[in-house]
DNA sequence: CATTACTACCTTGCTACACAAGGTACTATG
DNA sequence: CATAGTACCTTGTGTAGCAAGGTAGTAATG
């Protein structure tokens, strides 16, 4: 019972930690592949243990589109329904560069805290 | 106007990125100092550009207390009202170790994405 | 052509969280 | 006793991820 609580608590912390980083990860993935559709992104992020679910991804892609960071075009598939292939807009590329810096700053700050902590242990 | 939107958007992303990491940072800070009260924590996190505000910190401390990760005792101050000094419980220490691994895994995953991206640029 | 399976896209309801703003209360100083 | 400073806490708001459920096109089977 208390272990269950503890476990759920940790899972939740992981979810919270990923918040805000997902947008960055998705832009990174699309930028690398030049263009990608939802399943591509899910597969790529899964490779790096950054699993995202559909219910998270689709609204995020829509938001990035309406923020003009992404654009898309439809493409026929050899098997199955057509796909929305997303690519970065010029604004999206600028934004990604800014996010690179934001991530680096954040990682530096936290690693600094970790080092200070490790000194006393 | 479009710059304003862009700027607000980025600020928001920063806020979102920090979400979930704050709990980890606060546990790290308290663990390092053995014990700390709210102002200590605010000061320490500010040093590493991880500014937290009171309205964020107090509810978080209360939650960590009710999750049994933290405990506190009152201490008189030489000037001003008494202070709540927080320290990690055994459960809190275990949890911190788990968070260390979570953070490391997250940082590794994202840095892996960044490297793949940089290869194509 | 009806059924089934697969793929792809999208929406709704829920919960958790950070934050801004505002509030209470204790201590010291003049 | 009034003012300033410190410390703790609460309420309301907006944003985000997620689980679950829904729509629709394609293709193979009988």
XYZ file of C-alpha atoms (C1' of nucleotides) in Angstrom:
302
model
C 0.000 0.000 0.000
C 2.643 2.482 0.977
C 4.841 1.055 -1.762
C 2.042 1.575 -4.217
C 1.740 5.167 -3.179
C 5.472 5.590 -3.438
C 5.571 4.031 -6.889
C 2.690 6.084 -8.227
C 4.307 9.112 -6.771
C 7.536 8.445 -8.648
C 5.739 7.737 -11.899
C 3.958 11.007 -11.514
C 7.222 12.824 -10.883
C 8.573 11.403 -14.121
C 5.515 12.675 -15.940
C 5.988 16.091 -14.393
C 9.677 16.162 -15.244
C 8.919 15.576 -18.891
C 6.438 18.418 -19.026
C 7.649 21.214 -21.205
C 10.527 19.117 -22.459
C 8.274 17.261 -24.860
C 7.801 20.255 -27.105
C 11.560 20.538 -27.348
C 11.952 16.812 -28.083
C 9.338 16.877 -30.801
C 10.897 19.858 -32.538
C 14.281 18.125 -32.342
C 12.892 14.965 -33.877
C 11.091 16.672 -36.734
C 14.096 18.886 -37.465
C 16.378 15.885 -37.696
C 14.133 13.944 -40.063
C 13.292 17.084 -42.066
C 9.717 15.865 -42.062
C 7.815 13.381 -39.928
C 4.318 12.238 -39.139
C 2.903 11.231 -35.789
C 3.944 7.581 -35.838
C 7.504 8.497 -36.839
C 7.758 10.756 -33.843
C 6.329 8.218 -31.439
C 8.804 5.608 -32.692
C 11.816 7.886 -32.503
C 11.077 9.156 -29.028
C 10.430 5.635 -27.819
C 13.939 4.685 -28.928
C 15.280 7.168 -26.411
C 12.909 6.163 -23.614
C 10.897 9.330 -24.011
C 7.595 7.659 -24.651
C 4.764 9.921 -25.642
C 1.211 8.781 -26.181
C -1.148 9.826 -28.948
C -3.363 11.826 -26.637
C -0.346 13.969 -25.791
C 1.206 14.194 -29.221
C -1.708 15.224 -31.431
C -2.791 18.248 -29.393
C 0.850 19.322 -29.132
C 1.378 19.121 -32.890
C -1.780 21.150 -33.412
C -0.572 23.780 -30.977
C 2.831 24.034 -32.632
C 1.102 24.390 -35.981
C -1.128 27.210 -34.791
C 1.904 28.870 -33.171
C 3.462 28.784 -36.668
C 6.431 26.702 -35.539
C 5.314 23.775 -37.683
C 3.539 23.328 -40.973
C 2.424 20.158 -42.719
C 1.298 18.653 -45.972
C -0.736 15.533 -46.649
C 0.946 12.570 -48.281
C -0.553 9.369 -49.584
C 0.533 6.182 -47.892
C 1.219 2.939 -49.748
C -0.895 1.195 -47.144
C -3.515 2.915 -45.062
C -4.941 6.407 -44.828
C -2.961 9.509 -45.845
C -0.482 11.021 -43.415
C 0.178 14.510 -42.157
C 3.891 15.164 -42.611
C 5.100 17.992 -40.378
C 8.170 20.138 -40.971
C 9.696 23.129 -39.201
C 8.939 26.644 -40.377
C 11.657 29.326 -40.275
C 10.109 30.504 -37.013
C 10.236 26.925 -35.737
C 13.940 26.716 -36.511
C 14.643 29.916 -34.618
C 12.579 28.654 -31.728
C 14.474 25.397 -31.659
C 17.764 27.220 -31.354
C 16.397 29.154 -28.399
C 15.195 25.929 -26.812
C 18.648 24.428 -27.232
C 19.989 27.211 -25.067
C 17.169 26.898 -22.571
C 17.798 23.201 -22.177
C 21.520 23.683 -21.793
C 20.979 26.307 -19.109
C 18.554 24.140 -17.232
C 20.796 21.081 -17.363
C 23.763 23.145 -16.208
C 21.819 24.546 -13.253
C 20.591 21.203 -12.060
C 23.914 19.473 -12.531
C 25.456 22.241 -10.465
C 22.996 21.479 -7.657
C 23.730 17.772 -7.956
C 27.474 18.361 -7.687
C 27.073 20.487 -4.568
C 24.927 17.759 -3.078
C 27.421 15.032 -3.915
C 30.203 16.947 -2.177
C 28.397 16.421 1.122
C 27.752 12.724 0.567
C 3.483 41.985 -31.653
C 4.690 38.788 -33.231
C 7.890 39.175 -31.247
C 5.860 39.547 -28.081
C 3.987 36.379 -28.815
C 7.207 34.589 -29.561
C 8.795 35.848 -26.361
C 5.844 34.918 -24.172
C 5.823 31.545 -25.781
C 9.460 30.968 -24.903
C 9.004 32.191 -21.351
C 6.157 29.768 -20.967
C 8.275 26.921 -22.283
C 10.900 27.722 -19.683
C 8.270 27.611 -16.977
C 7.027 24.293 -18.278
C 10.515 22.846 -18.481
C 11.119 23.590 -14.829
C 7.897 21.939 -13.796
C 8.491 18.660 -12.089
C 12.170 19.382 -11.708
C 11.491 21.736 -8.830
C 10.625 18.953 -6.422
C 13.935 17.336 -7.245
C 15.834 20.599 -6.798
C 14.238 21.281 -3.456
C 15.049 17.839 -2.118
C 18.628 18.252 -3.346
C 18.963 21.588 -1.590
C 17.555 20.425 1.718
C 19.648 17.255 1.626
C 22.805 19.221 1.069
C 22.181 21.641 3.903
C 20.881 18.876 6.185
C 18.122 21.265 7.171
C 16.715 24.406 5.593
C 13.776 26.764 5.820
C 11.946 28.437 2.989
C 14.184 31.478 2.601
C 17.303 29.288 2.575
C 15.889 27.313 -0.298
C 14.854 30.355 -2.287
C 18.328 31.835 -1.876
C 20.152 28.664 -2.854
C 18.048 27.993 -5.931
C 18.399 31.592 -7.030
C 22.179 31.137 -7.025
C 21.773 28.523 -9.735
C 19.246 30.499 -11.771
C 16.417 28.226 -10.696
C 14.275 30.906 -9.170
C 11.250 29.745 -7.291
C 8.649 32.014 -5.766
C 6.932 31.679 -2.397
C 3.610 30.729 -3.901
C 5.279 27.737 -5.513
C 7.544 26.745 -2.667
C 5.191 26.627 0.296
C 2.586 24.325 -1.222
C 5.371 22.082 -2.497
C 6.962 21.819 0.947
C 3.576 20.977 2.444
C 3.015 18.289 -0.138
C 6.428 16.734 0.452
C 5.692 16.771 4.160
C 2.363 15.007 3.764
C 4.015 12.495 1.411
C 6.410 11.789 4.297
C 9.470 12.783 2.288
C 10.140 15.735 4.543
C 9.657 16.516 8.206
C 10.282 19.749 10.080
C 10.744 21.301 13.470
C 10.217 24.847 14.587
C 13.239 26.910 15.560
C 13.388 30.315 17.145
C 15.001 33.046 15.092
C 17.278 35.709 16.547
C 15.223 38.261 14.617
C 11.697 37.685 13.468
C 9.133 34.941 13.799
C 10.104 31.287 14.283
C 11.123 29.220 11.275
C 10.135 25.813 9.989
C 13.329 23.902 9.367
C 12.778 21.005 6.985
C 14.912 17.885 6.736
C 14.703 14.678 4.708
C 13.099 11.596 6.214
C 14.524 8.137 5.405
C 11.808 7.816 2.785
C 12.814 11.191 1.421
C 16.412 10.047 1.065
C 15.372 6.951 -0.831
C 13.154 9.052 -3.036
C 15.987 11.454 -3.751
C 18.171 8.599 -4.942
C 15.405 7.492 -7.283
C 15.061 11.048 -8.565
C 18.797 11.185 -9.202
C 18.393 8.249 -11.535
C 15.283 9.720 -13.139
C 17.069 12.962 -13.842
C 20.112 11.213 -15.219
C 17.949 9.089 -17.509
C 16.039 12.108 -18.731
C 19.180 14.136 -19.379
C 20.763 11.205 -21.210
C 17.710 10.742 -23.404
C 17.477 14.360 -24.392
C 21.184 14.738 -24.980
C 20.983 11.700 -27.221
C 18.259 13.412 -29.251
C 20.316 16.591 -29.420
C 23.365 14.710 -30.698
C 21.357 12.986 -33.410
C 19.986 16.369 -34.414
C 23.405 17.987 -34.503
C 24.729 15.275 -36.819
C 22.349 16.535 -39.507
C 23.226 20.196 -39.040
C -20.007 -6.630 -51.342
C -19.959 -7.376 -46.264
C -16.804 -8.227 -42.591
C -12.661 -7.739 -40.210
C -8.198 -5.805 -39.272
C -5.072 -2.172 -39.511
C -3.546 2.463 -39.651
C -3.980 7.336 -38.792
C -6.008 11.388 -36.959
C -8.608 13.806 -33.339
C -11.520 15.042 -28.920
C -13.188 14.970 -24.130
C -12.728 14.782 -19.238
C -9.536 14.467 -15.561
C -5.747 15.593 -12.578
C -1.505 17.846 -11.273
C 1.216 21.655 -11.190
C 3.444 26.523 -11.027
C 2.369 31.010 -10.308
C 0.394 35.720 -9.046
C -1.850 38.032 -5.655
C -3.461 38.584 -1.332
C -3.651 37.445 3.619
C -2.187 36.301 8.693
C 0.914 36.597 12.414
C 5.074 37.210 15.090
C 9.202 40.273 16.414
C 11.814 44.315 16.896
C 12.360 49.493 16.776
C 11.340 54.199 17.735
C 1.214 51.628 19.816
C 2.481 52.271 15.152
C 5.639 50.865 11.595
C 8.787 47.813 9.251
C 10.547 43.467 8.464
C 10.288 38.518 8.319
C 7.974 34.150 7.758
C 4.220 31.223 6.781
C 0.006 30.089 4.133
C -4.299 30.185 0.828
C -7.121 31.083 -3.284
C -7.933 31.476 -8.102
C -6.178 30.896 -12.786
C -4.123 28.871 -16.752
C -1.469 25.209 -18.835
C -0.093 20.672 -19.608
C 0.082 15.401 -20.017
C -2.658 11.547 -20.151
C -6.372 7.774 -20.422
C -10.134 6.556 -22.892
C -13.006 6.804 -26.555
C -14.283 8.204 -31.330
C -14.033 8.843 -36.670
C -12.515 7.481 -41.042
C -9.727 5.683 -44.863
C -7.402 1.221 -46.847
C -6.942 -3.611 -47.744
C -7.467 -8.460 -47.410
C -10.899 -12.500 -46.687
C -14.794 -15.115 -47.683
